[in-house]
Amino acid sequence: MSTGIARFGDGRDWFFEARYGLFIHWGLYAIHGWHEQEQWRGRVPAAEYVKLQAAWNPTAFDPDAWLDLLAEAGMRYLCVTTKHHDGFCLWDTQQTPFNTMNTPYGRDIIGQLAAACHRRGVPLCLYYSVADWHQPNYPNLGRHHELAAPKPGDEPDWDRYMLFLKAQVRELCSNYGELHGFWWDMNVPEHLDESVNALIRELQPQAVINNRGFDPGDFGTPERDYEQDPARSFDTPVEACQSVGLESWGYRAEESYYTDGHLLRSLDRYLARGANYLLNVGPRADGSIPPESAAILRRLGAWKAAVGEAFTATRPASHLVPNPQLLLTARDRTLYVHLVGPIGDSVKLKPLTTAPLRATLLNDGRPVAWATNLAPTDHLDQTGYLRLCGLPANEYANSVMVIKLEFAEPLQGPPTATTGDDLRVR
Ligand code: GLC
């Protein structure tokens, strides 16, 4: 897959090929299965929360099972929490005893995952929370995603915390072979320090770094469609993130799951505009992925397998048709129409007027009818615009239809967001 976005021109360019990844939030919070921020949102005293360490024993954890699901879902890379806000570390760190080695399980989760990713050629990215509710030097001051105040015995000291953080970054970037990304979260004081990403870049030059850390990094991270970016294509690298459930990123026993239609519209909207997409599940405490979450990933994977060519070596081309019901991607003589918001069973591709040779609904391969005669709504123009007609819109109301249009001649002109070119067919 490719996009119209300027590449980095180095090892980080894997990012523009992989496009769709699996996000995993996993840690002690999976034991109660309430929310990944159980300690803070549930007002659990730190002395209580740490007792979960003695119950960490994910005997069903199998990195290959996760990667099998990733493959079935049509995903191409993995991003996993190494340390969430609770401070519990999923790797063999020398910087704090609050880690997976000092539990009944006693094994390095990140090490096992990294080995499996390397064996199977899956790019691995690591999530790391700057905010930390456990490490005694982190200044918990009640700012965004911080505990209200330091815990008894804490010694808030930002400089010492940064030494701890950098030592952990060095471990992660030195002990697990090649990494493909570093995903910062919750740099609460918005403390800038370019030396942190510089360390990552020195140790792992092919790693892409997100924008939630200590400098702007390589890519933006819009979350859960909170903001609807009106851009019809992106001109800088973006990786949207979303979870399969409305409430939580970690495992939640009472999770409320999004509909397939909601997730597919979100996924298509980002992929068709040239962004990457990271979709999250929260494994249960035993290490298995909840069946509901796995089923969602598989259904989305079936959609992606059917329509995937619309994202393969194509470029965003939505500027050709400013209709907000649809987005476009293009390659040579082929245009792909992504119906992210159809309101009826036909869709107009104004200002296009050229009939295609063939129109196919990629979701199931059926042919699609078209017309170019004058529609009553275009009486002022007295022009017949290309319409796709008789679409099975109700049948696909919980999905996104993608229609492939093949034209007789190559599409002319670079259909980039800046040219605003019409689709010229010779
Ligand atoms: C939100 C959540 C946090 C999660 C993150 C992932 O910021 O509060 O728990 O890790 O999203 O992007």
GROMACS .gro file of C-alpha atoms and ligand atoms in nm:
model
  438
    1MET     CA    1   0.000   0.000   0.000
    2SER     CA    2   0.119   0.350  -0.055
    3THR     CA    3   0.000   0.703   0.001
    4GLY     CA    4   0.056   1.046  -0.147
    5ILE     CA    5   0.246   1.160   0.162
    6ALA     CA    6   0.617   1.244   0.125
    7ARG     CA    7   0.825   0.956   0.254
    8PHE     CA    8   1.096   0.972   0.518
    9GLY     CA    9   1.342   0.830   0.266
   10ASP     CA   10   1.498   0.588   0.514
   11GLY     CA   11   1.424   0.271   0.709
   12ARG     CA   12   1.113   0.426   0.863
   13ASP     CA   13   0.931   0.398   0.530
   14TRP     CA   14   0.800   0.052   0.631
   15PHE     CA   15   0.525   0.261   0.796
   16PHE     CA   16   0.377   0.363   0.459
   17GLU     CA   17   0.357   0.004   0.343
   18ALA     CA   18   0.215  -0.155   0.656
   19ARG     CA   19  -0.079   0.088   0.700
   20TYR     CA   20  -0.301  -0.118   0.933
   21GLY     CA   21  -0.179  -0.242   1.271
   22LEU     CA   22  -0.291  -0.413   1.590
   23PHE     CA   23  -0.273  -0.213   1.912
   24ILE     CA   24  -0.260  -0.408   2.239
   25HIS     CA   25  -0.320  -0.265   2.587
   26TRP     CA   26  -0.226  -0.524   2.844
   27GLY     CA   27  -0.119  -0.518   3.205
   28LEU     CA   28  -0.228  -0.581   3.563
   29TYR     CA   29  -0.558  -0.403   3.497
   30ALA     CA   30  -0.669  -0.702   3.287
   31ILE     CA   31  -0.705  -0.903   3.609
   32HIS     CA   32  -1.017  -0.718   3.725
   33GLY     CA   33  -1.117  -0.638   3.367
   34TRP     CA   34  -1.265  -0.298   3.447
   35HIS     CA   35  -1.049  -0.039   3.269
   36GLU     CA   36  -0.681   0.016   3.198
   37GLN     CA   37  -0.691   0.317   3.428
   38GLU     CA   38  -0.853   0.123   3.714
   39GLN     CA   39  -0.610   0.263   3.970
   40TRP     CA   40  -0.694   0.625   3.893
   41ARG     CA   41  -1.052   0.615   3.767
   42GLY     CA   42  -1.148   0.361   4.032
   43ARG     CA   43  -0.967   0.554   4.309
   44VAL     CA   44  -0.777   0.242   4.412
   45PRO     CA   45  -0.508   0.316   4.673
   46ALA     CA   46  -0.162   0.241   4.533
   47ALA     CA   47  -0.094  -0.003   4.818
   48GLU     CA   48  -0.399  -0.203   4.707
   49TYR     CA   49  -0.327  -0.185   4.336
   50VAL     CA   50   0.026  -0.322   4.363
   51LYS     CA   51  -0.114  -0.644   4.513
   52LEU     CA   52  -0.223  -0.735   4.160
   53GLN     CA   53   0.141  -0.806   4.085
   54ALA     CA   54   0.114  -1.123   4.294
   55ALA     CA   55  -0.180  -1.236   4.078
   56TRP     CA   56  -0.014  -1.182   3.736
   57ASN     CA   57   0.001  -1.523   3.575
   58PRO     CA   58  -0.104  -1.516   3.208
   59THR     CA   59  -0.053  -1.886   3.144
   60ALA     CA   60  -0.247  -1.877   2.815
   61PHE     CA   61  -0.028  -1.601   2.667
   62ASP     CA   62   0.092  -1.717   2.326
   63PRO     CA   63   0.251  -1.452   2.106
   64ASP     CA   64   0.187  -1.665   1.798
   65ALA     CA   65  -0.185  -1.671   1.873
   66TRP     CA   66  -0.183  -1.289   1.877
   67LEU     CA   67   0.012  -1.278   1.552
   68ASP     CA   68  -0.219  -1.535   1.391
   69LEU     CA   69  -0.512  -1.308   1.471
   70LEU     CA   70  -0.322  -1.005   1.344
   71ALA     CA   71  -0.267  -1.186   1.012
   72GLU     CA   72  -0.631  -1.299   0.988
   73ALA     CA   73  -0.735  -0.939   1.050
   74GLY     CA   74  -0.527  -0.823   0.753
   75MET     CA   75  -0.305  -0.623   0.987
   76ARG     CA   76   0.062  -0.575   0.916
   77TYR     CA   77   0.223  -0.450   1.239
   78LEU     CA   78   0.192  -0.464   1.616
   79CYS     CA   79   0.208  -0.195   1.883
   80VAL     CA   80   0.201  -0.315   2.244
   81THR     CA   81   0.201  -0.141   2.582
   82THR     CA   82   0.530  -0.197   2.763
   83LYS     CA   83   0.426   0.023   3.056
   84HIS     CA   84   0.090   0.194   3.094
   85HIS     CA   85   0.011   0.472   3.341
   86ASP     CA   86   0.005   0.222   3.632
   87GLY     CA   87   0.382   0.177   3.588
   88PHE     CA   88   0.377  -0.204   3.565
   89CYS     CA   89   0.641  -0.318   3.314
   90LEU     CA   90   0.589  -0.609   3.079
   91TRP     CA   91   0.961  -0.664   3.029
   92ASP     CA   92   1.265  -0.764   3.229
   93THR     CA   93   1.364  -0.415   3.342
   94GLN     CA   94   1.642  -0.345   3.586
   95GLN     CA   95   1.492  -0.003   3.673
   96THR     CA   96   1.202  -0.118   3.892
   97PRO     CA   97   1.096  -0.444   4.054
   98PHE     CA   98   0.738  -0.364   3.947
   99ASN     CA   99   0.758  -0.588   3.643
  100THR     CA  100   0.647  -0.920   3.500
  101MET     CA  101   0.958  -1.105   3.618
  102ASN     CA  102   0.857  -1.059   3.984
  103THR     CA  103   0.524  -1.232   3.952
  104PRO     CA  104   0.402  -1.592   3.959
  105TYR     CA  105   0.442  -1.583   3.580
  106GLY     CA  106   0.803  -1.467   3.594
  107ARG     CA  107   0.860  -1.435   3.220
  108ASP     CA  108   0.943  -1.146   2.989
  109ILE     CA  109   0.633  -1.066   2.780
  110ILE     CA  110   0.802  -0.817   2.547
  111GLY     CA  111   1.089  -1.059   2.490
  112GLN     CA  112   0.851  -1.336   2.381
  113LEU     CA  113   0.657  -1.100   2.156
  114ALA     CA  114   0.970  -0.954   1.999
  115ALA     CA  115   1.104  -1.303   1.924
  116ALA     CA  116   0.776  -1.404   1.758
  117CYS     CA  117   0.756  -1.078   1.560
  118HIS     CA  118   1.110  -1.118   1.435
  119ARG     CA  119   1.051  -1.482   1.341
  120ARG     CA  120   0.738  -1.388   1.146
  121GLY     CA  121   0.857  -1.058   1.002
  122VAL     CA  122   0.597  -0.845   1.179
  123PRO     CA  123   0.713  -0.490   1.261
  124LEU     CA  124   0.694  -0.429   1.637
  125CYS     CA  125   0.626  -0.090   1.798
  126LEU     CA  126   0.638  -0.022   2.169
  127TYR     CA  127   0.393   0.196   2.363
  128TYR     CA  128   0.533   0.369   2.671
  129SER     CA  129   0.341   0.595   2.912
  130VAL     CA  130   0.535   0.894   3.039
  131ALA     CA  131   0.282   0.945   3.318
  132ASP     CA  132   0.356   0.692   3.590
  133TRP     CA  133   0.146   0.622   3.901
  134HIS     CA  134   0.405   0.394   4.058
  135GLN     CA  135   0.759   0.522   4.008
  136PRO     CA  136   0.827   0.740   4.316
  137ASN     CA  137   1.002   1.021   4.128
  138TYR     CA  138   0.722   1.086   3.880
  139PRO     CA  139   0.554   1.411   3.995
  140ASN     CA  140   0.188   1.314   4.027
  141LEU     CA  141   0.026   1.654   4.063
  142GLY     CA  142  -0.332   1.595   3.952
  143ARG     CA  143  -0.271   1.712   3.597
  144HIS     CA  144  -0.415   1.518   3.304
  145HIS     CA  145  -0.393   1.143   3.374
  146GLU     CA  146  -0.199   1.186   3.696
  147LEU     CA  147  -0.284   1.081   4.049
  148ALA     CA  148  -0.422   1.375   4.251
  149ALA     CA  149  -0.110   1.400   4.466
  150PRO     CA  150   0.215   1.215   4.539
  151LYS     CA  151   0.169   0.884   4.720
  152PRO     CA  152   0.308   0.836   5.071
  153GLY     CA  153   0.683   0.784   5.036
  154ASP     CA  154   0.709   0.941   4.689
  155GLU     CA  155   0.999   1.171   4.610
  156PRO     CA  156   0.878   1.377   4.313
  157ASP     CA  157   1.182   1.471   4.108
  158TRP     CA  158   1.145   1.520   3.735
  159ASP     CA  159   1.518   1.493   3.663
  160ARG     CA  160   1.545   1.161   3.840
  161TYR     CA  161   1.232   1.038   3.666
  162MET     CA  162   1.387   1.125   3.331
  163LEU     CA  163   1.698   0.923   3.421
  164PHE     CA  164   1.467   0.629   3.499
  165LEU     CA  165   1.273   0.679   3.176
  166LYS     CA  166   1.583   0.705   2.960
  167ALA     CA  167   1.732   0.395   3.121
  168GLN     CA  168   1.412   0.209   3.036
  169VAL     CA  169   1.412   0.339   2.680
  170ARG     CA  170   1.771   0.223   2.646
  171GLU     CA  171   1.676  -0.125   2.770
  172LEU     CA  172   1.381  -0.152   2.533
  173CYS     CA  173   1.584  -0.027   2.238
  174SER     CA  174   1.886  -0.247   2.314
  175ASN     CA  175   1.758  -0.583   2.435
  176TYR     CA  176   1.486  -0.685   2.191
  177GLY     CA  177   1.641  -0.666   1.846
  178GLU     CA  178   1.496  -0.446   1.577
  179LEU     CA  179   1.203  -0.227   1.674
  180HIS     CA  180   0.988  -0.044   1.423
  181GLY     CA  181   0.827   0.222   1.638
  182PHE     CA  182   0.807   0.398   1.970
  183TRP     CA  183   0.464   0.515   2.079
  184TRP     CA  184   0.471   0.769   2.360
  185ASP     CA  185   0.162   0.851   2.563
  186MET     CA  186   0.071   1.113   2.820
  187ASN     CA  187   0.363   1.345   2.842
  188VAL     CA  188   0.155   1.538   3.092
  189PRO     CA  189   0.373   1.841   3.161
  190GLU     CA  190   0.448   1.862   2.788
  191HIS     CA  191   0.811   1.862   2.874
  192LEU     CA  192   1.030   1.898   2.565
  193ASP     CA  193   1.361   1.718   2.546
  194GLU     CA  194   1.494   1.624   2.205
  195SER     CA  195   1.758   1.397   2.353
  196VAL     CA  196   1.497   1.129   2.426
  197ASN     CA  197   1.390   1.063   2.068
  198ALA     CA  198   1.752   1.114   1.961
  199LEU     CA  199   1.843   0.816   2.179
  200ILE     CA  200   1.574   0.603   2.012
  201ARG     CA  201   1.686   0.715   1.666
  202GLU     CA  202   2.046   0.629   1.746
  203LEU     CA  203   1.959   0.279   1.869
  204GLN     CA  204   1.667   0.200   1.634
  205PRO     CA  205   1.690   0.417   1.321
  206GLN     CA  206   1.399   0.244   1.146
  207ALA     CA  207   1.161   0.318   1.435
  208VAL     CA  208   0.887   0.571   1.371
  209ILE     CA  209   0.809   0.784   1.676
  210ASN     CA  210   0.471   0.938   1.749
  211ASN     CA  211   0.391   1.295   1.854
  212ARG     CA  212   0.293   1.233   2.219
  213GLY     CA  213   0.644   1.235   2.359
  214PHE     CA  214   0.916   1.494   2.399
  215ASP     CA  215   0.919   1.644   2.050
  216PRO     CA  216   0.679   1.639   1.753
  217GLY     CA  217   0.811   1.301   1.633
  218ASP     CA  218   0.721   1.151   1.297
  219PHE     CA  219   0.343   1.122   1.291
  220GLY     CA  220   0.015   1.248   1.436
  221THR     CA  221  -0.216   1.034   1.648
  222PRO     CA  222  -0.585   1.127   1.617
  223GLU     CA  223  -0.782   0.911   1.860
  224ARG     CA  224  -1.127   0.747   1.841
  225ASP     CA  225  -1.261   0.991   1.581
  226TYR     CA  226  -1.294   1.251   1.857
  227GLU     CA  227  -1.212   1.518   1.603
  228GLN     CA  228  -1.341   1.478   1.250
  229ASP     CA  229  -1.055   1.619   1.045
  230PRO     CA  230  -1.227   1.760   0.735
  231ALA     CA  231  -0.916   1.709   0.518
  232ARG     CA  232  -0.994   1.487   0.215
  233SER     CA  233  -0.634   1.363   0.228
  234PHE     CA  234  -0.342   1.398   0.468
  235ASP     CA  235  -0.019   1.564   0.369
  236THR     CA  236   0.184   1.451   0.671
  237PRO     CA  237   0.211   1.104   0.828
  238VAL     CA  238  -0.083   1.013   1.049
  239GLU     CA  239  -0.173   0.701   1.243
  240ALA     CA  240  -0.526   0.708   1.381
  241CYS     CA  241  -0.596   0.488   1.684
  242GLN     CA  242  -0.919   0.332   1.795
  243SER     CA  243  -1.027   0.051   2.025
  244VAL     CA  244  -1.289  -0.214   1.945
  245GLY     CA  245  -1.483  -0.108   2.256
  246LEU     CA  246  -1.626   0.229   2.356
  247GLU     CA  247  -1.518   0.225   2.718
  248SER     CA  248  -1.169   0.093   2.752
  249TRP     CA  249  -0.840   0.010   2.582
  250GLY     CA  250  -0.751  -0.261   2.831
  251TYR     CA  251  -0.970  -0.571   2.876
  252ARG     CA  252  -1.314  -0.481   3.006
  253ALA     CA  253  -1.549  -0.764   3.101
  254GLU     CA  254  -1.853  -0.539   3.046
  255GLU     CA  255  -1.720  -0.376   2.732
  256SER     CA  256  -1.960  -0.213   2.492
  257TYR     CA  257  -1.837  -0.294   2.144
  258TYR     CA  258  -1.861  -0.064   1.843
  259THR     CA  259  -2.060  -0.183   1.545
  260ASP     CA  260  -1.865  -0.314   1.246
  261GLY     CA  261  -2.011  -0.027   1.044
  262HIS     CA  262  -1.871   0.234   1.282
  263LEU     CA  263  -1.527   0.075   1.285
  264LEU     CA  264  -1.518   0.019   0.909
  265ARG     CA  265  -1.622   0.377   0.833
  266SER     CA  266  -1.350   0.500   1.066
  267LEU     CA  267  -1.091   0.261   0.921
  268ASP     CA  268  -1.178   0.340   0.560
  269ARG     CA  269  -1.188   0.715   0.623
  270TYR     CA  270  -0.830   0.708   0.745
  271LEU     CA  271  -0.684   0.456   0.501
  272ALA     CA  272  -0.848   0.619   0.198
  273ARG     CA  273  -0.708   0.957   0.301
  274GLY     CA  274  -0.355   0.817   0.325
  275ALA     CA  275  -0.329   0.763   0.701
  276ASN     CA  276  -0.237   0.450   0.895
  277TYR     CA  277  -0.477   0.289   1.140
  278LEU     CA  278  -0.409   0.115   1.470
  279LEU     CA  279  -0.701  -0.086   1.607
  280ASN     CA  280  -0.680  -0.197   1.969
  281VAL     CA  281  -0.789  -0.498   2.170
  282GLY     CA  282  -0.730  -0.567   2.539
  283PRO     CA  283  -0.627  -0.928   2.612
  284ARG     CA  284  -0.772  -1.097   2.922
  285ALA     CA  285  -0.559  -1.163   3.228
  286ASP     CA  286  -0.471  -1.512   3.104
  287GLY     CA  287  -0.330  -1.366   2.782
  288SER     CA  288  -0.612  -1.468   2.548
  289ILE     CA  289  -0.793  -1.216   2.330
  290PRO     CA  290  -1.164  -1.189   2.421
  291PRO     CA  291  -1.369  -1.381   2.161
  292GLU     CA  292  -1.589  -1.077   2.087
  293SER     CA  293  -1.282  -0.867   2.008
  294ALA     CA  294  -1.124  -1.142   1.798
  295ALA     CA  295  -1.449  -1.184   1.604
  296ILE     CA  296  -1.458  -0.811   1.526
  297LEU     CA  297  -1.099  -0.819   1.400
  298ARG     CA  298  -1.178  -1.118   1.180
  299ARG     CA  299  -1.491  -0.959   1.031
  300LEU     CA  300  -1.299  -0.641   0.956
  301GLY     CA  301  -1.025  -0.860   0.811
  302ALA     CA  302  -1.272  -1.025   0.574
  303TRP     CA  303  -1.380  -0.679   0.454
  304LYS     CA  304  -1.018  -0.576   0.409
  305ALA     CA  305  -0.940  -0.893   0.213
  306ALA     CA  306  -1.229  -0.816  -0.023
  307VAL     CA  307  -1.164  -0.445  -0.079
  308GLY     CA  308  -0.791  -0.432  -0.003
  309GLU     CA  309  -0.685  -0.356  -0.362
  310ALA     CA  310  -0.838  -0.012  -0.316
  311PHE     CA  311  -0.553   0.062  -0.073
  312THR     CA  312  -0.279  -0.119  -0.268
  313ALA     CA  313  -0.042   0.109  -0.462
  314THR     CA  314  -0.318   0.368  -0.480
  315ARG     CA  315  -0.312   0.734  -0.388
  316PRO     CA  316  -0.581   0.942  -0.221
  317ALA     CA  317  -0.792   1.105  -0.493
  318SER     CA  318  -1.093   1.241  -0.306
  319HIS     CA  319  -1.037   1.593  -0.435
  320LEU     CA  320  -1.174   1.473  -0.770
  321VAL     CA  321  -1.526   1.445  -0.633
  322PRO     CA  322  -1.613   1.675  -0.343
  323ASN     CA  323  -1.917   1.465  -0.241
  324PRO     CA  324  -1.888   1.411   0.140
  325GLN     CA  325  -2.064   1.073   0.110
  326LEU     CA  326  -1.755   0.924  -0.049
  327LEU     CA  327  -1.378   0.914  -0.065
  328LEU     CA  328  -1.166   0.810  -0.359
  329THR     CA  329  -0.839   0.630  -0.418
  330ALA     CA  330  -0.682   0.589  -0.762
  331ARG     CA  331  -0.425   0.394  -0.960
  332ASP     CA  332  -0.366   0.427  -1.335
  333ARG     CA  333  -0.702   0.363  -1.513
  334THR     CA  334  -0.877   0.264  -1.193
  335LEU     CA  335  -1.071   0.469  -0.946
  336TYR     CA  336  -1.202   0.330  -0.618
  337VAL     CA  337  -1.514   0.483  -0.468
  338HIS     CA  338  -1.539   0.439  -0.090
  339LEU     CA  339  -1.895   0.489   0.028
  340VAL     CA  340  -1.824   0.607   0.382
  341GLY     CA  341  -2.159   0.780   0.416
  342PRO     CA  342  -2.412   0.687   0.148
  343ILE     CA  343  -2.757   0.829   0.205
  344GLY     CA  344  -2.935   0.637  -0.069
  345ASP     CA  345  -2.889   0.353  -0.315
  346SER     CA  346  -2.719   0.568  -0.574
  347VAL     CA  347  -2.426   0.804  -0.555
  348LYS     CA  348  -2.326   1.088  -0.783
  349LEU     CA  349  -1.965   1.144  -0.886
  350LYS     CA  350  -2.005   1.508  -0.987
  351PRO     CA  351  -1.813   1.662  -1.169
  352LEU     CA  352  -1.713   1.337  -1.348
  353THR     CA  353  -1.905   1.274  -1.668
  354THR     CA  354  -1.716   0.981  -1.827
  355ALA     CA  355  -1.871   0.636  -1.813
  356PRO     CA  356  -1.639   0.357  -1.695
  357LEU     CA  357  -1.582   0.033  -1.881
  358ARG     CA  358  -1.669  -0.166  -1.575
  359ALA     CA  359  -1.796  -0.098  -1.224
  360THR     CA  360  -1.763  -0.365  -0.956
  361LEU     CA  361  -1.867  -0.376  -0.593
  362LEU     CA  362  -1.547  -0.513  -0.441
  363ASN     CA  363  -1.722  -0.634  -0.125
  364ASP     CA  364  -1.886  -0.921  -0.313
  365GLY     CA  365  -1.781  -0.887  -0.676
  366ARG     CA  366  -2.120  -0.799  -0.818
  367PRO     CA  367  -2.141  -0.555  -1.109
  368VAL     CA  368  -2.267  -0.204  -1.041
  369ALA     CA  369  -2.491  -0.013  -1.282
  370TRP     CA  370  -2.414   0.346  -1.383
  371ALA     CA  371  -2.579   0.631  -1.568
  372THR     CA  372  -2.471   0.963  -1.714
  373ASN     CA  373  -2.807   1.107  -1.816
  374LEU     CA  374  -2.933   1.434  -1.670
  375ALA     CA  375  -3.053   1.407  -1.311
  376PRO     CA  376  -3.326   1.652  -1.201
  377THR     CA  377  -3.098   1.791  -0.929
  378ASP     CA  378  -2.853   1.907  -1.201
  379HIS     CA  379  -3.104   2.106  -1.405
  380LEU     CA  380  -2.906   2.428  -1.357
  381ASP     CA  381  -2.592   2.270  -1.506
  382GLN     CA  382  -2.781   2.081  -1.779
  383THR     CA  383  -2.500   1.823  -1.745
  384GLY     CA  384  -2.536   1.451  -1.689
  385TYR     CA  385  -2.285   1.347  -1.424
  386LEU     CA  386  -2.168   0.993  -1.360
  387ARG     CA  387  -2.394   0.813  -1.112
  388LEU     CA  388  -2.361   0.467  -0.962
  389CYS     CA  389  -2.707   0.320  -0.927
  390GLY     CA  390  -2.899   0.040  -0.759
  391LEU     CA  391  -2.642  -0.012  -0.484
  392PRO     CA  392  -2.726  -0.268  -0.213
  393ALA     CA  393  -2.705   0.012   0.044
  394ASN     CA  394  -2.932  -0.147   0.305
  395GLU     CA  395  -2.752  -0.478   0.280
  396TYR     CA  396  -2.424  -0.298   0.350
  397ALA     CA  397  -2.557  -0.048   0.606
  398ASN     CA  398  -2.324  -0.197   0.869
  399SER     CA  399  -2.023  -0.192   0.638
  400VAL     CA  400  -1.851   0.026   0.379
  401MET     CA  401  -1.906  -0.045   0.012
  402VAL     CA  402  -1.603   0.004  -0.212
  403ILE     CA  403  -1.664   0.024  -0.587
  404LYS     CA  404  -1.395  -0.026  -0.845
  405LEU     CA  405  -1.432   0.180  -1.165
  406GLU     CA  406  -1.215   0.083  -1.459
  407PHE     CA  407  -1.181   0.341  -1.735
  408ALA     CA  408  -1.066   0.293  -2.094
  409GLU     CA  409  -0.771   0.525  -2.069
  410PRO     CA  410  -0.524   0.611  -1.797
  411LEU     CA  411  -0.642   0.887  -1.572
  412GLN     CA  412  -0.463   1.204  -1.668
  413GLY     CA  413  -0.273   1.440  -1.444
  414PRO     CA  414  -0.142   1.379  -1.097
  415PRO     CA  415  -0.459   1.374  -0.889
  416THR     CA  416  -0.305   1.532  -0.583
  417ALA     CA  417  -0.481   1.736  -0.324
  418THR     CA  418  -0.303   2.050  -0.437
  419THR     CA  419  -0.385   2.039  -0.809
  420GLY     CA  420  -0.760   2.008  -0.776
  421ASP     CA  421  -0.753   1.853  -1.124
  422ASP     CA  422  -1.064   1.712  -1.273
  423LEU     CA  423  -1.052   1.348  -1.370
  424ARG     CA  424  -0.953   1.376  -1.733
  425VAL     CA  425  -1.000   1.066  -1.939
  426ARG     CA  426  -0.850   1.093  -2.286
  427GLC     C1  427  -0.631   0.740   2.591
  427GLC     C2  428  -0.648   0.661   2.718
  427GLC     C3  429  -0.524   0.579   2.747
  427GLC     C4  430  -0.483   0.501   2.625
  427GLC     C5  431  -0.466   0.593   2.509
  427GLC     C6  432  -0.433   0.523   2.379
  427GLC     O1  433  -0.542   0.845   2.607
  427GLC     O2  434  -0.674   0.748   2.824
  427GLC     O3  435  -0.550   0.492   2.855
  427GLC     O4  436  -0.363   0.435   2.651
  427GLC     O5  437  -0.586   0.661   2.486
  427GLC     O6  438  -0.425   0.619   2.276
   0.00000   0.00000   0.00000
